[in-house]
Coordinates of C-alpha atoms and ligand atoms in Angstrom, one line a residue:
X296 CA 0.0 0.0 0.0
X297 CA 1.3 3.3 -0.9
X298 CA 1.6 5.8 2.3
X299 CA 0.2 9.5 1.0
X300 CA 2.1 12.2 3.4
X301 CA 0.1 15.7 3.1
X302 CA 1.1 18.6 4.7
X303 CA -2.0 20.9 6.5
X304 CA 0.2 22.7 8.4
X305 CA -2.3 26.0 7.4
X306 CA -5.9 24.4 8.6
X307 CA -7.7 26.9 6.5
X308 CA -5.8 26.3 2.9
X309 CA -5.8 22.3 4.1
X310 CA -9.7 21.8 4.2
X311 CA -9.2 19.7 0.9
X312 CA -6.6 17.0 2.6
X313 CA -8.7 16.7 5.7
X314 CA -11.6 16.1 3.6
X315 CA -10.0 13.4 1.9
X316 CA -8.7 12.2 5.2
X317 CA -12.2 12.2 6.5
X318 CA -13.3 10.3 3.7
X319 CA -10.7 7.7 4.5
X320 CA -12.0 7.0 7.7
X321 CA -16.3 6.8 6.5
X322 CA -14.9 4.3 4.3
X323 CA -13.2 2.2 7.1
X324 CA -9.6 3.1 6.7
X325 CA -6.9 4.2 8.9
X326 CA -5.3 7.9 8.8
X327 CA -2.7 9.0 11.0
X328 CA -2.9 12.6 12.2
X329 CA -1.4 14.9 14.4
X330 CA -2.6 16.0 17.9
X331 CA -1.3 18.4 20.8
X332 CA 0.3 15.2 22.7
X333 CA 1.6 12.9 19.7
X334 CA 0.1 11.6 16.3
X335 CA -2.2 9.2 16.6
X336 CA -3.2 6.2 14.1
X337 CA -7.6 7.0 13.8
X338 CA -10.4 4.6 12.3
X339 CA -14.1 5.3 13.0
X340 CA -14.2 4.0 16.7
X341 CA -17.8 2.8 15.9
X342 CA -16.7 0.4 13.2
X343 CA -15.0 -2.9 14.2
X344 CA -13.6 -4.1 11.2
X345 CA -12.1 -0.7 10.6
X346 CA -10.6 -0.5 14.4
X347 CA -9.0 -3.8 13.3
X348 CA -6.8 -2.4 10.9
X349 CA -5.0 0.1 13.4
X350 CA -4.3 -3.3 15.8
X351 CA -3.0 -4.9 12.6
X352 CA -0.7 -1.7 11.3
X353 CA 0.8 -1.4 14.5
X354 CA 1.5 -4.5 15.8
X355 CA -0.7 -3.9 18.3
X356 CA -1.5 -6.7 20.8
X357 CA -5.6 -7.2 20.9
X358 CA -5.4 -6.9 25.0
X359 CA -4.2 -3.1 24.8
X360 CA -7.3 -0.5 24.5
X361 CA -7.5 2.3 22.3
X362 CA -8.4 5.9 23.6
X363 CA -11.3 7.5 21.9
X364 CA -11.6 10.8 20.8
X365 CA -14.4 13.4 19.9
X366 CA -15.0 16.9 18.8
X367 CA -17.7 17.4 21.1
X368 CA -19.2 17.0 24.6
X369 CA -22.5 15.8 23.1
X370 CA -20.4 12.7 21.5
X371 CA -19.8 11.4 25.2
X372 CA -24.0 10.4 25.7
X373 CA -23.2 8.1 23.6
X374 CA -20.0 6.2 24.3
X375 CA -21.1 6.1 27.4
X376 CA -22.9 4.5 30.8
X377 CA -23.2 7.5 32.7
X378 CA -21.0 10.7 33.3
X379 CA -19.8 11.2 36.9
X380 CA -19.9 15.0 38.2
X381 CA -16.0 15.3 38.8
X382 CA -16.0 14.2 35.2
X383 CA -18.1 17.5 34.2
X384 CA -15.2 19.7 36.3
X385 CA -12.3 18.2 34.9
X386 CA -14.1 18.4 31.1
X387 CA -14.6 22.3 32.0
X388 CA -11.3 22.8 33.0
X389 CA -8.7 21.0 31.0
X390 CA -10.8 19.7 27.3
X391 CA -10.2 20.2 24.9
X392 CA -6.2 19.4 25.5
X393 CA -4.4 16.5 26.7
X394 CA -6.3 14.7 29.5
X395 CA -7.8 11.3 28.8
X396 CA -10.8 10.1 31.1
X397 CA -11.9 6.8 31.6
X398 CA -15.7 5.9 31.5
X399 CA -18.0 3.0 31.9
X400 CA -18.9 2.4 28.7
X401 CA -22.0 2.0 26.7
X402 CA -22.9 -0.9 24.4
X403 CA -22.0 1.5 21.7
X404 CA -18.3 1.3 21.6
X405 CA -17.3 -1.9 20.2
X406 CA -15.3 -4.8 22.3
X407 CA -12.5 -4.3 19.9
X408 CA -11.7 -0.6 21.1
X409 CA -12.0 -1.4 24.8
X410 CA -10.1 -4.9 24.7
X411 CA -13.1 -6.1 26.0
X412 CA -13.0 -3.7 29.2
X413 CA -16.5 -2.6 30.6
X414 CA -14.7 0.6 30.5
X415 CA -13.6 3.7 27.2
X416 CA -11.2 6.1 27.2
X417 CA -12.2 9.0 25.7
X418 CA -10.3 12.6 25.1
X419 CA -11.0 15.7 23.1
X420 CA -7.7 17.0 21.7
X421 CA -7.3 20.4 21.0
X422 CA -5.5 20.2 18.2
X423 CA -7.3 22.0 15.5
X424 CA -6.3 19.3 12.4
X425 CA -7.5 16.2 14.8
X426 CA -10.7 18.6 15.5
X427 CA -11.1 19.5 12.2
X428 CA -10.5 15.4 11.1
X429 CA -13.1 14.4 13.8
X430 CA -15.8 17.0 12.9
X431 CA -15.8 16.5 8.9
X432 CA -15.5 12.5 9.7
X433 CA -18.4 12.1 11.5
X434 CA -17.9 10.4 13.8
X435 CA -15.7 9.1 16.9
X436 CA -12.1 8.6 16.2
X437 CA -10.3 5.4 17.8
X438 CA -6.9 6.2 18.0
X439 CA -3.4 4.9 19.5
X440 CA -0.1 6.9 19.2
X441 CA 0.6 6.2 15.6
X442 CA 3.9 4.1 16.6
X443 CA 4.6 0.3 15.7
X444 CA 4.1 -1.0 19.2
X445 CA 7.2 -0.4 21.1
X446 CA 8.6 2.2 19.7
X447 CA 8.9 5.7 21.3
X448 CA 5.4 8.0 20.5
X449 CA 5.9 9.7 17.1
X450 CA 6.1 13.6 17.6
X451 CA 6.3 14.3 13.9
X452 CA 5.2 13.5 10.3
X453 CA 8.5 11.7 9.9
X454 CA 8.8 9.5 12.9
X455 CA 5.1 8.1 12.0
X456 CA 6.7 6.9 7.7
X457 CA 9.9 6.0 9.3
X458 CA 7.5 3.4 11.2
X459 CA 4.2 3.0 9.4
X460 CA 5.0 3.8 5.9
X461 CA 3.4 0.9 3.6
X462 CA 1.2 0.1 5.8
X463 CA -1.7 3.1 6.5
X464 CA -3.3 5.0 3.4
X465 CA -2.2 8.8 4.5
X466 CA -0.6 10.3 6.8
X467 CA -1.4 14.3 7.6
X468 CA 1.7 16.3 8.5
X469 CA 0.9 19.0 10.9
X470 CA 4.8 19.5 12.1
X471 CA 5.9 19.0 15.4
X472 CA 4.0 17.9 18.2
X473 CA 3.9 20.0 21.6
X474 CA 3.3 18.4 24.1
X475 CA 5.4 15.8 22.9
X476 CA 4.3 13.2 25.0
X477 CA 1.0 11.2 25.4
X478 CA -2.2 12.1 27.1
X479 CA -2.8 12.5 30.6
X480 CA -4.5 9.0 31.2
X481 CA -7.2 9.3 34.6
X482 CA -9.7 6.4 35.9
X483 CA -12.2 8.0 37.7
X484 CA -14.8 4.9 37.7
X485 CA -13.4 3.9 41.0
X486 CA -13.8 5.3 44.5
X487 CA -10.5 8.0 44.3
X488 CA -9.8 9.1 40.7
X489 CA -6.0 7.8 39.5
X490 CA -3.3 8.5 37.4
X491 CA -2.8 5.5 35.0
X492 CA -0.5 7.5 33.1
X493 CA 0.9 10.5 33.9
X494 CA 1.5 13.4 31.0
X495 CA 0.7 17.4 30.4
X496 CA -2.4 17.7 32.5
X497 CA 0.1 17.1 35.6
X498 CA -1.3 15.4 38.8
X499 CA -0.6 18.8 41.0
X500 CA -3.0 20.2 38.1
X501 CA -5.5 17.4 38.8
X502 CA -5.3 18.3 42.2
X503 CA -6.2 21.3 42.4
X504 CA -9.9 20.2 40.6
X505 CA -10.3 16.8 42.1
X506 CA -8.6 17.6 45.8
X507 CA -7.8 14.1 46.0
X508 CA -5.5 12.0 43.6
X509 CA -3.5 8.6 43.2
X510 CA -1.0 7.7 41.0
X511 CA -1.1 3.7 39.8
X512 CA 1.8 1.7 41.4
X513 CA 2.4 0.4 38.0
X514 CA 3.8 4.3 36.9
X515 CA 7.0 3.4 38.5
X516 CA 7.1 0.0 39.1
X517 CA 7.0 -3.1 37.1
X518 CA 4.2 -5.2 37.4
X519 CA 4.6 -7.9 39.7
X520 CA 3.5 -11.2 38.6
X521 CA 0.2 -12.2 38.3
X522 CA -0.8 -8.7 39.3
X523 CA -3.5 -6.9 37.1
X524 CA -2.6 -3.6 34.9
X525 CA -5.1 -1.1 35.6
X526 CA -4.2 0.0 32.3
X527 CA -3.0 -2.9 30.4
X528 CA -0.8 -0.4 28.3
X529 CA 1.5 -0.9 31.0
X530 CA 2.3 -4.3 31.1
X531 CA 4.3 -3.9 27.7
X532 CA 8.0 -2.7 27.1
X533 CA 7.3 0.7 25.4
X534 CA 9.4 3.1 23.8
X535 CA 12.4 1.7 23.9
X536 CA 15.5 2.3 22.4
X537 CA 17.6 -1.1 21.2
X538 CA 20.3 -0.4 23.1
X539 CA 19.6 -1.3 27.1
X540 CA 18.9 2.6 29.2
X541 CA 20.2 3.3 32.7
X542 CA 18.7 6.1 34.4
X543 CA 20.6 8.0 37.0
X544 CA 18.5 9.6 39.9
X545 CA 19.8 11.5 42.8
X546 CA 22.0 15.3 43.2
X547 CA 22.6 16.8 39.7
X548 CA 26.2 17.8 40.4
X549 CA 26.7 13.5 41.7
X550 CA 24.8 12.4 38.8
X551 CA 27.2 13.9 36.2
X552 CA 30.1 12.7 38.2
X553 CA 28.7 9.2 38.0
X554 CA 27.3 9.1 34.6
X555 CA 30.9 10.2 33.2
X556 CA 32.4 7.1 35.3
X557 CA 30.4 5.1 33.9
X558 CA 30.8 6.3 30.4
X559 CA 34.6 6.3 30.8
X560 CA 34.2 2.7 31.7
X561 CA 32.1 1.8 28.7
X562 CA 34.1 3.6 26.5
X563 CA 37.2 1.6 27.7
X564 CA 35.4 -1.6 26.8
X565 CA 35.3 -0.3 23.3
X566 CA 31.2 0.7 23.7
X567 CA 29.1 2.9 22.2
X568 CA 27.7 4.8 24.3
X569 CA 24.8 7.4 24.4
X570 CA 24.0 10.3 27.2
X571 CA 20.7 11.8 28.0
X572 CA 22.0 14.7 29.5
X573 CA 20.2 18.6 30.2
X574 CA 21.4 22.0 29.5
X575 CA 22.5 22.3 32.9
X576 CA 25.3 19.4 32.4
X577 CA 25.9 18.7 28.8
X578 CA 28.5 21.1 29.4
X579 CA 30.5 18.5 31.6
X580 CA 30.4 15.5 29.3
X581 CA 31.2 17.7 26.6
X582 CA 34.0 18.0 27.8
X583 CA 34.7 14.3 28.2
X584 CA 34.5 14.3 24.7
X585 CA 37.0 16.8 24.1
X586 CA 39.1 14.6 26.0
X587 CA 38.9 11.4 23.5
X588 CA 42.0 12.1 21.5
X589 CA 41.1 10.1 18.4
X590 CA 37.9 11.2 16.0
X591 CA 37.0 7.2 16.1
X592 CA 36.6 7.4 20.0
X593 CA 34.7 10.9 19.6
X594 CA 32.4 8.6 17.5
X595 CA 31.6 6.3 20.2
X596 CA 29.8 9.0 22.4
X597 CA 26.7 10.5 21.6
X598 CA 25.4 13.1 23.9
X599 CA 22.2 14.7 23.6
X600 CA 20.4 17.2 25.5
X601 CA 16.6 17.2 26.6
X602 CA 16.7 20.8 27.5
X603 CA 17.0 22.8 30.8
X604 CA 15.8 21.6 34.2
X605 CA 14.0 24.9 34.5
X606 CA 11.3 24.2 31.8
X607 CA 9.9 20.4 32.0
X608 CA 7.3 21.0 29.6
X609 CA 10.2 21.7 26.9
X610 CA 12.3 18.5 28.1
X611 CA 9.0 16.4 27.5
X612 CA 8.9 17.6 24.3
X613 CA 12.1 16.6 23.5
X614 CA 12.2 13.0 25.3
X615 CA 10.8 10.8 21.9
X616 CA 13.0 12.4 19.4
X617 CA 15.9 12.1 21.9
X618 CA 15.0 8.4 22.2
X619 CA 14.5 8.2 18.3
X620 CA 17.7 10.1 17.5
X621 CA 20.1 8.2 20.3
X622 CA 18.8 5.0 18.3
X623 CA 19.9 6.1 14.9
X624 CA 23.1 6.7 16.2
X625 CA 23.6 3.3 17.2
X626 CA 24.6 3.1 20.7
X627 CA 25.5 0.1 22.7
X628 CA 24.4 2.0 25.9
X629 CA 22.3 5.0 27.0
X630 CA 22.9 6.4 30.6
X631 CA 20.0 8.6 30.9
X632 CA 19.7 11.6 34.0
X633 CA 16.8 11.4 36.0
X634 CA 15.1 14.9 36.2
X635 CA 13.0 15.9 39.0
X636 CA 9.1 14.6 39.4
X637 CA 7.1 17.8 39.8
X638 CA 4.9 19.1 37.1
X639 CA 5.6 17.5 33.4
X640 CA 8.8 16.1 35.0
X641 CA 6.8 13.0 36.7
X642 CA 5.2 12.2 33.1
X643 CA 9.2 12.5 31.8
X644 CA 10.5 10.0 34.3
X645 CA 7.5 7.6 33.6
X646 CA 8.3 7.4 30.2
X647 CA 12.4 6.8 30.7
X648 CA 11.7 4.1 33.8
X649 CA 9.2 2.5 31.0
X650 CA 12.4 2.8 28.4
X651 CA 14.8 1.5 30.8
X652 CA 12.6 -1.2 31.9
X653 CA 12.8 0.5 35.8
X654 CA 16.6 0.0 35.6
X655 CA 17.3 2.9 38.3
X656 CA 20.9 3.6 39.8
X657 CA 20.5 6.3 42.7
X658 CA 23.9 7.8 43.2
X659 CA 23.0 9.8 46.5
Ligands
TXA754 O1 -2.0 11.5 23.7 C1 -2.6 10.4 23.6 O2 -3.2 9.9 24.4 C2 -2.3 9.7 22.2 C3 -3.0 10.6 21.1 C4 -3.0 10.0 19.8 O3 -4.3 10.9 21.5 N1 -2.8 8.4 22.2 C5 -2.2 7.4 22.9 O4 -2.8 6.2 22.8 O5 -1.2 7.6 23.6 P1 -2.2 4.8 23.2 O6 -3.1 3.8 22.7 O7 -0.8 4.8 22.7 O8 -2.2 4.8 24.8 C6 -3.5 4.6 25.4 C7 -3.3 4.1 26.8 C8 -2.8 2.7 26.9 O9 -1.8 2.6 27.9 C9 -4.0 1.9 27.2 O10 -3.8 0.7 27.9 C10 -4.8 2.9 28.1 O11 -4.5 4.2 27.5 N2 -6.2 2.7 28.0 C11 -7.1 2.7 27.0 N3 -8.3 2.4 27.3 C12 -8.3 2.1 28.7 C13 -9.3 1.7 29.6 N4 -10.5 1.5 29.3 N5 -8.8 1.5 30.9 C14 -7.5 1.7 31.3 N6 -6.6 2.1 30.4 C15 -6.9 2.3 29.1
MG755 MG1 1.1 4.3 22.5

């Protein structure tokens, strides 16, 4: 199949490709599209057959639900069982934008989309092409990050042919993402609402709506065996790089020490090695570099910069091409600074414990 990839970066002079898009999906087909958080891989939620296809394009397995999205309040009578009253605050204050909210569900959503769950995850995303997409379609749009399962979230046009090209119709290019990171993921069909996954809308934000908040064990923890994933996204290895991560947690001044022994060490072994570093230190292993006499040793270290401390919201939107770019370079290793867990900075060390598989050294 051939992969069309249409620019609509200019909504207004684009209505033609998000017609055609929109057409795509009425006839059962699969379109990827951008959104606020990451591009995600759409098919008419309501139609089985069609949801099939984004499982199949993906590699998706059939146990991992898909997040529904909508254009409009009214669209949520219908997906689901009944709307809870914190669910009307938190849809005043942060929708459209990048907070997911799980529902019981009606009979309306198909098994297919829920994994068989009793429960839908449904999100309006602000972004004005998966807006647009979702009003001229018609109807509710089932759609995963627009990765091959595994792989770090795509955050541009680019990152979703490198992995999906042959095997969706079209593809709309809306440039970077900016949040850069996936949705805000919140169960509030229990008796305390939780964080299944954290990302932009940040707990401290949900806090200050909800008063009370939990955040799922399974955030920053591996499952333990035989114990249930309140969001079965989690029980998979997920963006991860090939080459194995370490993260380093603990004083920012210790951490650099520590990384740089440990790169050293690597290094000596003949290794590849990467560095997830941030403004405030790439300075220091910089300068490691500079020491590596040869050019084929300066090869062998890769160092790349999230972005300062002081603005987490930038460093998640830097964290999947990071991942994506460290990759292409073809490390052996990635040592990987922790950063600190307030605001976006809790969604950013969710998303490198998931990449390292919870491989954690804590150098204080
Ligand atoms: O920002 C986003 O959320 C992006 C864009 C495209 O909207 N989408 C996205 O979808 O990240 P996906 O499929 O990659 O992640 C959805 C997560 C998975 O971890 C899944 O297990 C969880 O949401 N999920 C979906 N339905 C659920 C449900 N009924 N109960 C618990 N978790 C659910
Ligand atoms: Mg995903």
């Amino acid at each position: 199949m051939e992969t069309r990839l249409v620019r609509v970066n200019d909504i207004n002079k684009c209505s033609d490709a998000i017609k055609q898009a929109a057409k795509l999906i009425r006839k059962g087909e699969t379109v990827a599209f951008p959104t606020e958080t990451v591009y995600g891989l759409g098919a008419n939620a309501l139609d089985p057959e069609a949801v099939e296809k984004i499982f199949k394009a993906k590699g998706r397995p059939a146990d991992n639900p898909l997040i529904v999205h909508i254009d409009n309040i009214n669209d949520l009578k219908q997906l689901t069982a009944f709307v809870r009253d914190e669910a009307y605050q938190l849809i005043e204050r942060f929708w459209p934008g990048p907070l997911t909210i799980i529902f019981d569900k009606s009979s309306s959503v198909p098994d297919i989309v829920t994994a068989g769950l009793d429960t839908v995850a449904i999100r309006m995303p602000s972004h004005s092409v998966a807006a647009a997409l979702i009003r001229e379609s018609g109807v509710p749009i089932a759609a995963p990050s627009a990765n091959s399962s595994g792989r770090p979230s795509p955050t541009s046009a680019r990152h979703v042919y490198d992995d999906l090209k042959g095997r969706i119709p079209m593809i709309l290019d809306g440039g970077r993402t900016d949040v850069g990171l996936e949705s805000t993921v919140l169960d509030i069909t229990g008796d305390k609402p939780v964080i299944l996954r954290p990302g932009g809308i940040t707990y401290e934000m949900l806090r200050e709506v909800l008063g009370e908040v939990e955040l799922d064990p399974g955030i920053f923890a591996p499952l333990d065996n035989g114990r249930k994933a309140s969001s079965p996204g989690m029980k998979y290895r997920h963006y991860a790089p090939n080459a194995p991560v370490t993260i380093y947690r603990g004083d920012i001044s210790r951490l650099a020490e520590e990384i740089t022994k440990a790169a050293s060490m690597h290094l000596l072994q003949g290794k590849k090695v990467g560095i997830i570093a941030t403004d405030e230190t790439s300075g220091i292993y910089n300068d490691m570099n500079d020491m590596l006499k040869n050019e084929d040793a300066r090869d062998s270290l890769k160092i790349i910069s999230l972005g300062s401390r002081k603005f987490p919201a930038d460093m998640a939107a830097h964290l999947f091409e990071c991942l994506r770019e460290i990759d292409r370079a073809g490390v052996d290793v990635i040592l990987a600074e922790g950063v600190d867990r307030h605001g976006e900075g809790l969604a950013i060390m969710n998303r490198l414990a998931r990449a390292a598989g919870f491989h954690f050294v804590d150098v204080d």
